[in-house]
XYZ file of C-alpha atoms in Angstrom:
474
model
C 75.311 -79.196 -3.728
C 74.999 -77.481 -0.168
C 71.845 -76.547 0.822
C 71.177 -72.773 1.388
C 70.153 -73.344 4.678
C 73.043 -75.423 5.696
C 75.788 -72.633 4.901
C 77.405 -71.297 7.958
C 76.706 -68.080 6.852
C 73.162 -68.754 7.004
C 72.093 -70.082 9.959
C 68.629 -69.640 11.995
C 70.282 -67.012 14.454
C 70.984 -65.041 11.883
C 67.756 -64.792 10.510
C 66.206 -64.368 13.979
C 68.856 -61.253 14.229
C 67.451 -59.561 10.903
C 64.098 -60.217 11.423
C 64.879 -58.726 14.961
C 66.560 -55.614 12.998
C 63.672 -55.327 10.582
C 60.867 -55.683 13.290
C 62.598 -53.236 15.393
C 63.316 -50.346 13.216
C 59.519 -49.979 12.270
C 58.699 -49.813 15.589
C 60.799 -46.306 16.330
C 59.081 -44.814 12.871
C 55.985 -46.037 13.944
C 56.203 -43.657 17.675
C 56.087 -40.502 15.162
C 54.012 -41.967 12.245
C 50.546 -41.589 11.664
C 48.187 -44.211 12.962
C 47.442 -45.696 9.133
C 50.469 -45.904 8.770
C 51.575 -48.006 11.911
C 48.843 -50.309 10.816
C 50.019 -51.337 7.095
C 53.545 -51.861 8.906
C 52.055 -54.085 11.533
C 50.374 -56.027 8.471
C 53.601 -56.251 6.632
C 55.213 -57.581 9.291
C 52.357 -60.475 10.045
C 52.793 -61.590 6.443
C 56.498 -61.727 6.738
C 56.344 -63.952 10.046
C 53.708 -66.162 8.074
C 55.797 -66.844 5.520
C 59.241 -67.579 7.716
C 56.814 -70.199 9.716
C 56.197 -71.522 6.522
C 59.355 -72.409 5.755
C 60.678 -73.325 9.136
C 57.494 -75.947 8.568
C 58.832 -77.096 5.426
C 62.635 -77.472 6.841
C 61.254 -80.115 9.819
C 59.452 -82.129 7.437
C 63.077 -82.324 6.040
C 64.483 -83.421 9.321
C 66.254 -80.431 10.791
C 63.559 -80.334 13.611
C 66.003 -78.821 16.210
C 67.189 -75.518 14.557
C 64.067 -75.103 13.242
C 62.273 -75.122 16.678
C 64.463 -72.891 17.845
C 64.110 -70.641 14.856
C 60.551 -70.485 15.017
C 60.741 -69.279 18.659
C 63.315 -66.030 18.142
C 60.503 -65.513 15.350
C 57.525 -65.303 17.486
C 59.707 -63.458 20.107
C 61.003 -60.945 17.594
C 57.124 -60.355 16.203
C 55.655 -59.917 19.957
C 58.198 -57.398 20.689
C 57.884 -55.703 17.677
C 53.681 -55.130 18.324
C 54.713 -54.198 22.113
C 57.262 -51.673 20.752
C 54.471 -49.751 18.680
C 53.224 -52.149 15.906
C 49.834 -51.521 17.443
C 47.789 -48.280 17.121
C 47.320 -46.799 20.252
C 43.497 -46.570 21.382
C 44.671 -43.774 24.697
C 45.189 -41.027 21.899
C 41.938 -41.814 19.988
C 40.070 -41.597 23.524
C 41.121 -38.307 24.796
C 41.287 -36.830 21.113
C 38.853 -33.756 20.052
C 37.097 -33.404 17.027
C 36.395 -29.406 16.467
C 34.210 -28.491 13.736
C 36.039 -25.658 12.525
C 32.380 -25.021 9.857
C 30.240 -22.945 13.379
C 32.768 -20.435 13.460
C 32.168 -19.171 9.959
C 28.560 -17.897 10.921
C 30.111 -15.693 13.768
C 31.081 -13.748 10.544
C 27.538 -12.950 9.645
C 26.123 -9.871 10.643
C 23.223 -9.364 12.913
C 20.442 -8.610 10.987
C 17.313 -7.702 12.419
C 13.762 -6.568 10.775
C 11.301 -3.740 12.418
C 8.002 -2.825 11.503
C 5.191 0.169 12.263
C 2.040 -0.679 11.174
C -0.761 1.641 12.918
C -4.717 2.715 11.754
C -6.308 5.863 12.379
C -10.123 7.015 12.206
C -10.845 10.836 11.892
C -14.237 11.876 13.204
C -14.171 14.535 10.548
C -13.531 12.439 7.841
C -14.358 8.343 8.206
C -13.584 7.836 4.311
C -9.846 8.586 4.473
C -7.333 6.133 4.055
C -7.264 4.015 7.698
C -4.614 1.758 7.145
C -0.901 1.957 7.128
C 1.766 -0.513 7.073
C 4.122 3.052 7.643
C 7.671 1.416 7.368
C 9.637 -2.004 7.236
C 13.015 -1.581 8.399
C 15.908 -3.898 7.994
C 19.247 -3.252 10.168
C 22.069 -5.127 9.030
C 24.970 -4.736 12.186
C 28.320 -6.245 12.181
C 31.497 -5.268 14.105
C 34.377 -5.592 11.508
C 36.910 -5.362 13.212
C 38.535 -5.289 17.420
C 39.064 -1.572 16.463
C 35.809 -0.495 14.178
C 31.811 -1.561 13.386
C 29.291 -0.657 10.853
C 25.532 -0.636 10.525
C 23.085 -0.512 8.115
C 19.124 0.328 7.936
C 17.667 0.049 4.923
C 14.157 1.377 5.620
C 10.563 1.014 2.850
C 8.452 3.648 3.749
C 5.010 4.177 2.678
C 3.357 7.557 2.957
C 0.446 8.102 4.292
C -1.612 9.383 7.666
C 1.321 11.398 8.185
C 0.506 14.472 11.012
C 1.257 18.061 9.914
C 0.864 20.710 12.529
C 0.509 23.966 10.109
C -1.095 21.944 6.815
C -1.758 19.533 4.701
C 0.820 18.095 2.863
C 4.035 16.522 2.892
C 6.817 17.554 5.562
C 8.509 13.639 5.040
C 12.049 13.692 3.402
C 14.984 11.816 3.548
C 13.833 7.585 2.640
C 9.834 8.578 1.539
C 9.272 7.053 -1.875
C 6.835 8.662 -4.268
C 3.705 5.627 -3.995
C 5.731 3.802 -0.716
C 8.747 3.381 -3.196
C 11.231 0.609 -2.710
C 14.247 0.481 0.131
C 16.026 2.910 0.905
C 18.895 4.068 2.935
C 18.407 5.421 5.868
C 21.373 4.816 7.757
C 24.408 3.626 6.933
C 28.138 4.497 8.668
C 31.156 2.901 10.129
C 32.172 3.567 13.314
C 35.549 3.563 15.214
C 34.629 3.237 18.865
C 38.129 3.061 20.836
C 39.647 5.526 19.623
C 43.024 7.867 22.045
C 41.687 10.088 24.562
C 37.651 8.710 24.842
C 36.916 9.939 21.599
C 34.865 7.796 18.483
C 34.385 8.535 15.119
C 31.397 7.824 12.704
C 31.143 8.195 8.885
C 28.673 7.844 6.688
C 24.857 8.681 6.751
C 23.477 8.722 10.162
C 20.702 10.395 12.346
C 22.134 13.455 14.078
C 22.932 14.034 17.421
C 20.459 16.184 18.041
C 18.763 16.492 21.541
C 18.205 12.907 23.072
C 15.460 11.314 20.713
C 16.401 12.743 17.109
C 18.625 9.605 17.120
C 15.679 7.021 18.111
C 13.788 5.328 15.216
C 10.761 6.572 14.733
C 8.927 2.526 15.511
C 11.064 3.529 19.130
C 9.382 6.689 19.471
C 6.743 6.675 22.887
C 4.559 8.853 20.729
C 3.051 7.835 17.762
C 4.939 10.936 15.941
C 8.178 12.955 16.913
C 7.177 16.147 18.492
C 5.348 19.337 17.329
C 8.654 21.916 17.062
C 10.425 18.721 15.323
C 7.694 18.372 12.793
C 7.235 22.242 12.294
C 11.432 22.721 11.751
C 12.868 19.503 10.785
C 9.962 17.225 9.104
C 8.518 14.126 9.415
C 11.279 11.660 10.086
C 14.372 12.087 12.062
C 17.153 15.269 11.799
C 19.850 11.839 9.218
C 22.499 13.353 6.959
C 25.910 12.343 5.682
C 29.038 13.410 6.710
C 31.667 12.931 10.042
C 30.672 12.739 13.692
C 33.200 12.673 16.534
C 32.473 11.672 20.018
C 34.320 12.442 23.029
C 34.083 11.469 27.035
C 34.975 13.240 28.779
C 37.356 11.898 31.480
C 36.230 14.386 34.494
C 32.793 14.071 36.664
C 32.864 17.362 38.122
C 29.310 17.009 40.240
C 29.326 13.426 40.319
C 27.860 13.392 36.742
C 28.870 12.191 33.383
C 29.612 14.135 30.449
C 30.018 14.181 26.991
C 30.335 16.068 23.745
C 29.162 15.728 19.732
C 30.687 17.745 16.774
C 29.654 16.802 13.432
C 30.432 18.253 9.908
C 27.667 17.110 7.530
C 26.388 17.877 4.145
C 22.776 19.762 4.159
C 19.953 17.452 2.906
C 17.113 18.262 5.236
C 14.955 20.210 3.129
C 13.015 21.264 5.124
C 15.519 23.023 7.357
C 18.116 23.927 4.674
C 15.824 23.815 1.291
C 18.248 23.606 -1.725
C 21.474 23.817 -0.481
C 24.040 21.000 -0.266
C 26.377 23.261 1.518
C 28.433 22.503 4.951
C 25.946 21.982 8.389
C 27.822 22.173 11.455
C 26.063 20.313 14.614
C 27.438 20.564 18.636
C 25.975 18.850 21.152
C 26.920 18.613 24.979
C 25.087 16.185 26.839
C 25.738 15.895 30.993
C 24.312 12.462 32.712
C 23.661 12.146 36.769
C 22.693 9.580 38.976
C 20.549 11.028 41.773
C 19.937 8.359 43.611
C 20.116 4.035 43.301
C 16.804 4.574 41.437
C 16.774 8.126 40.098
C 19.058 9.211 36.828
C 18.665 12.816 34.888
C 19.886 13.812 31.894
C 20.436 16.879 29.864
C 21.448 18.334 26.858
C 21.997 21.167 24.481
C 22.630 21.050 20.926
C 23.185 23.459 18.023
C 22.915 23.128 14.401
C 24.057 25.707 12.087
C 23.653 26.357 8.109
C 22.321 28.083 5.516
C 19.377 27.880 4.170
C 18.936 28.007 0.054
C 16.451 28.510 -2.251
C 15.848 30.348 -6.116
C 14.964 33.186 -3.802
C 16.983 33.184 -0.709
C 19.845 32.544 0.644
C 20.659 32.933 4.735
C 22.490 31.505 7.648
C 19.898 29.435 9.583
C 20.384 28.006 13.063
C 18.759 25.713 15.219
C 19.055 25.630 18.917
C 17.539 22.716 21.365
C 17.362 21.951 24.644
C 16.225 18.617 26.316
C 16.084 17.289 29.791
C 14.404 13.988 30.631
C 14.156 11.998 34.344
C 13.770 8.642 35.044
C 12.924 6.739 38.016
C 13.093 3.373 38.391
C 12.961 1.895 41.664
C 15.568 -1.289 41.895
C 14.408 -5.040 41.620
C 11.033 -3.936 40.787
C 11.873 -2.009 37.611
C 10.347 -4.294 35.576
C 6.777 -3.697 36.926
C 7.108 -0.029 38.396
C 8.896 3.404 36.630
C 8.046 6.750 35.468
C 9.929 8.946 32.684
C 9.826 12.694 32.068
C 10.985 14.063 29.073
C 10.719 17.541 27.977
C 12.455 20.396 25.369
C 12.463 23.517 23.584
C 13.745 24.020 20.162
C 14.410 27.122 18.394
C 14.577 28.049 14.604
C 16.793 31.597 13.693
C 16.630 32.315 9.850
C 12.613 31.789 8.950
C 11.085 32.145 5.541
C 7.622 33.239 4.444
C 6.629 31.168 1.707
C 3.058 33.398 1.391
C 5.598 36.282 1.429
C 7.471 34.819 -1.585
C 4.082 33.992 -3.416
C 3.602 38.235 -2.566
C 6.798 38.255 -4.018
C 6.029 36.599 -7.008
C 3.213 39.099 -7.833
C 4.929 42.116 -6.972
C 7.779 41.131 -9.545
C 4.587 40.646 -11.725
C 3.565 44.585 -10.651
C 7.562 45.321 -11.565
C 8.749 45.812 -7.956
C 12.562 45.762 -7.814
C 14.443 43.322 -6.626
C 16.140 45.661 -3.523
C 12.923 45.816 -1.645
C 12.670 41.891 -1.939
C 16.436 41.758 -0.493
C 15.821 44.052 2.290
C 12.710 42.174 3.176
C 14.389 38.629 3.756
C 17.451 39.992 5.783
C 14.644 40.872 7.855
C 13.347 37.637 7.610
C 16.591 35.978 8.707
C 16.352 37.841 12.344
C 13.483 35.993 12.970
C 13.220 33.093 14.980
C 9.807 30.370 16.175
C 10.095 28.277 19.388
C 8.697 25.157 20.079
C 8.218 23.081 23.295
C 7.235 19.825 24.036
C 6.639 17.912 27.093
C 6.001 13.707 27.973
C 5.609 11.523 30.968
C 4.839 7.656 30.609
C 4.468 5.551 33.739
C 4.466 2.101 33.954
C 1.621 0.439 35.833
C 2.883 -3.298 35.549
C 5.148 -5.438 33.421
C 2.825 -4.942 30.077
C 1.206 -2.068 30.916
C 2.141 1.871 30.140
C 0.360 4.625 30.069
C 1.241 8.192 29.039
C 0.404 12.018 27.997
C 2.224 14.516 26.303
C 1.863 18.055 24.994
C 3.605 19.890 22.485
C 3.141 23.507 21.193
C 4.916 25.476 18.257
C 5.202 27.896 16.431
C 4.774 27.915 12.407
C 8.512 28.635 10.835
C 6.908 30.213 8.039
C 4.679 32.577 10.302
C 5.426 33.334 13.638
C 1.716 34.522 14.351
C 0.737 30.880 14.067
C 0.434 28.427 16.284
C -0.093 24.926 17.056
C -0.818 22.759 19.934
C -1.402 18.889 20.439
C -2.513 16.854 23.578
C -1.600 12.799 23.309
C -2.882 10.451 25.755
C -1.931 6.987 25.252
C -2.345 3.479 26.519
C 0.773 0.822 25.463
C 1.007 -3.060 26.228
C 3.923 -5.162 25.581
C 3.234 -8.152 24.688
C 6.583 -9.224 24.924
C 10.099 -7.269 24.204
C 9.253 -8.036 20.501
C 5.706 -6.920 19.999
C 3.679 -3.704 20.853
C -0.093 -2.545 20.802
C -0.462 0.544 20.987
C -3.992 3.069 21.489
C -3.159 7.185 20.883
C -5.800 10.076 20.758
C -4.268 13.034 19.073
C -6.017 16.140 19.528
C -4.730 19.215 17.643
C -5.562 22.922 18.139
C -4.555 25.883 15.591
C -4.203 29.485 15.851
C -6.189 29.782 12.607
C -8.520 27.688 12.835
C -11.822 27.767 14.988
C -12.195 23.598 15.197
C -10.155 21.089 16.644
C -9.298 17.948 15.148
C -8.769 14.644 16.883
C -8.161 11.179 14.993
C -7.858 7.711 17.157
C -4.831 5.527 16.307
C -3.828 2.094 17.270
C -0.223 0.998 16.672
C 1.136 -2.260 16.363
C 5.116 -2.278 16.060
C 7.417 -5.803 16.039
C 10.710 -7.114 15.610
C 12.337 -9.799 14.558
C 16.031 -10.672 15.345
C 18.778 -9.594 17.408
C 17.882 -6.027 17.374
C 14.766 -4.311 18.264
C 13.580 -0.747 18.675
C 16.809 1.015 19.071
C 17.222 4.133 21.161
C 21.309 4.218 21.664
């Protein structure tokens, strides 16, 4: 019986040729396999070589010493070129590798969301037991950018009447997010805007707060004053000139007089009761604006806007415009704007299309008397011809990096009676505590045309934010 071992078939060269063959091959997988996978092979491979010493052990206890010796060393030659060739994993690629945590970027989908509040007090010398406290309005504003091409915000705003400032009477002149008892949130703003669009224009959709003049746009926790101004509160209301429709932008790519200009059409549905009472119909708004740079620490800025509609009621029904026209001037001196600066602002605003709401009560009882209807006709197309102004004028300086002080004074006319009037003064002292948080002292002091006493009421105003976004002004 021959011996396996002793065939010439099989002899130790052989065996150091396959074992060459099979440690070899592994090693070209192993330059495009995965590092796991490298290592089983090198393990496979150890076991393999363990088991040929073995038996190249057992065959010189048998007496074939010489081809055994030289067996064992193509062995050990074939498995140290095989862990040269690759067998091992290589520790260069784990050094200069880099882990990325892919689980970050997903916030950078979040929107910016942001919280604002206007919490103020108020004591009336003519009457102490009135309500003195007012947390006036939480606002949250929810802003993402969607898109390279488009971005949309959102403020969803709780307000809680109360202490609100009528120049004519007592009452309410709020609209728009006012809740009957503070109510819960509500919208009041809410669009998506396309901001690159061909030929420096932009687009905005939804509900938003109308172009009008420079500050209709500004929250009302921006505001310097502790209210919007006298004509605003006599023709638009309490809150800001916010409706829903389609606004388009355009900049214009010409600075004729060194300045910068620009220009405002939107199409919106009426809401404002105040200006347009009952009707839902189409409100047109135009607004040019022209920006200049006087000097490297003087700007100016003015504007002119337009608003028509038509005004709607069981009674009436007549176009009604509404014409502004705002300037303001800033100086602030560079590298020391932080501590030093002035700002003038200052308007007129006009309302074409007024209604007598005594007249209509007059109205009332002369239908009662059985007046006809023709004389009640003729009597609001005249009416319509009329028109109130307003005009309304602020400075604020700042006397250090906290510190502001200010005055205004604002004077209208009533929209549902010319003969009226109005008038407030407004100083005010403001400290910043920081860009988040504001105190606030005001003394209003109000004057009527109809009424022999003036009324004044101290207010202190604390406003904060939290988040990205603060007090907005655009």
């Amino acid at each position: 019986m021959n011996h396996p071992f002793r065939h010439p078939a099989f002899s130790w060269t052989r065996i150091a040729v396959l074992l060459l063959v099979g440690t070899t091959a592994p090693s070209f997988a192993s330059a495009q396999s995965s590092p796991d996978s490298v290592r089983a092979e090198v393990a496979r491979l150890a076991a393999l070589v363990d088991s040929l010493s073995r038996e190249v052990a057992r065959l010189q206890e048998r007496g074939q010493e010489e081809e055994a010796t030289d067996a064992l060393a193509d062995l050990r030659a074939a498995a140290a070129a095989a862990a040269a060739a690759g067998g091992a994993p290589s520790t260069t690629q784990d050094e200069n590798q880099e882990f990325v945590g892919r689980q970050r970027s997903l916030q950078a989908l979040n929107p910016e969301i942001s919280v604002n509040s206007d919490v103020f007090a108020h004591i009336n010398k003519d009457d102490t037991d009135e309500d003195n406290f007012f947390a006036r309005e939480f606002e949250i504003s929810i802003i993402s950018n969607l898109d390279p091409y488009s971005r949309a915000k959102v403020f969803l705003s709780r307000h809680i009447e109360g202490g609100e400032f009528s120049p004519f009477a007592d009452g309410d002149h709020g609209h728009g997010h006012a809740e009957e008892g503070g109510g819960g949130f509500a919208v009041e703003e809410g669009y998506i805007e396309w901001v690159s669009l061909p030929g420096g224009t932009s687009l905005k959709v939804g509900k938003f707060f109308q172009q009008f003049g420079q500050m209709n746009r500004w929250h009302g926790h921006a505001l310097p004053f502790q209210t919007r101004s006298l004509p605003h509160l006599a023709f638009v209301g309490a809150e800001s000139l916010a409706q829903t429709g389609a606004s388009m932008h355009w900049l214009a790519p010409f600075s004729p007089l060194g300045g910068t200009y620009e220009a405002t059409v939107e199409l919106t549905r009426s809401e404002n009761e105040t200006l347009f009472g009952e009707s839902g119909r189409l409100s047109v708004l135009t607004h040019l604006n022209g920006f200049w740079n006087l000097s490297s620490s003087v700007d100016f800025d003015l504007g002119a806007s337009w608003l028509n509609g038509s005004y709607e009621d069981e009674e009436h029904f007549m176009d009604r415009n509404l014409y502004g026209l705002e300037a303001a001037l800033n100086w602030s001196p560079p590298g020391q704007s932080r501590y030093r600066g002035l700002t003038l602002r200052g308007g007129v605003m006009a309302l074409e299309g007024l209604v007598s709401h005594e007249e209509n009560d007059d109205h009332d009882d002369h239908d009662d008397d059985d007046h006809d209807d023709e004389d009640h006709d003729d009597e609001d197309d005249e009416e319509g011809f009329e028109r109130a102004i307003g005009y309304w004028g602020l400075g604020e300086v700042r006397l250090s990096q906290n510190w502001l002080a200010g005055v205004r004074f604002d004077r209208t006319e009533n929209p549902e009676d010319p003969t009226e009037t109005a008038w407030l003064f407004s100083p005010t002292l403001t400290w910043w505590q920081s860009e988040y948080v504001r105190l606030r002292a005001e003394y209003d002091l109000v004057g009527r045309s109809f009424e022999t006493v003036r009324q004044g009421r101290f207010l202190f105003q604390v406003t904060f934010a939290m988040g990205p976004h603060k007090h907005e002004t655009y």
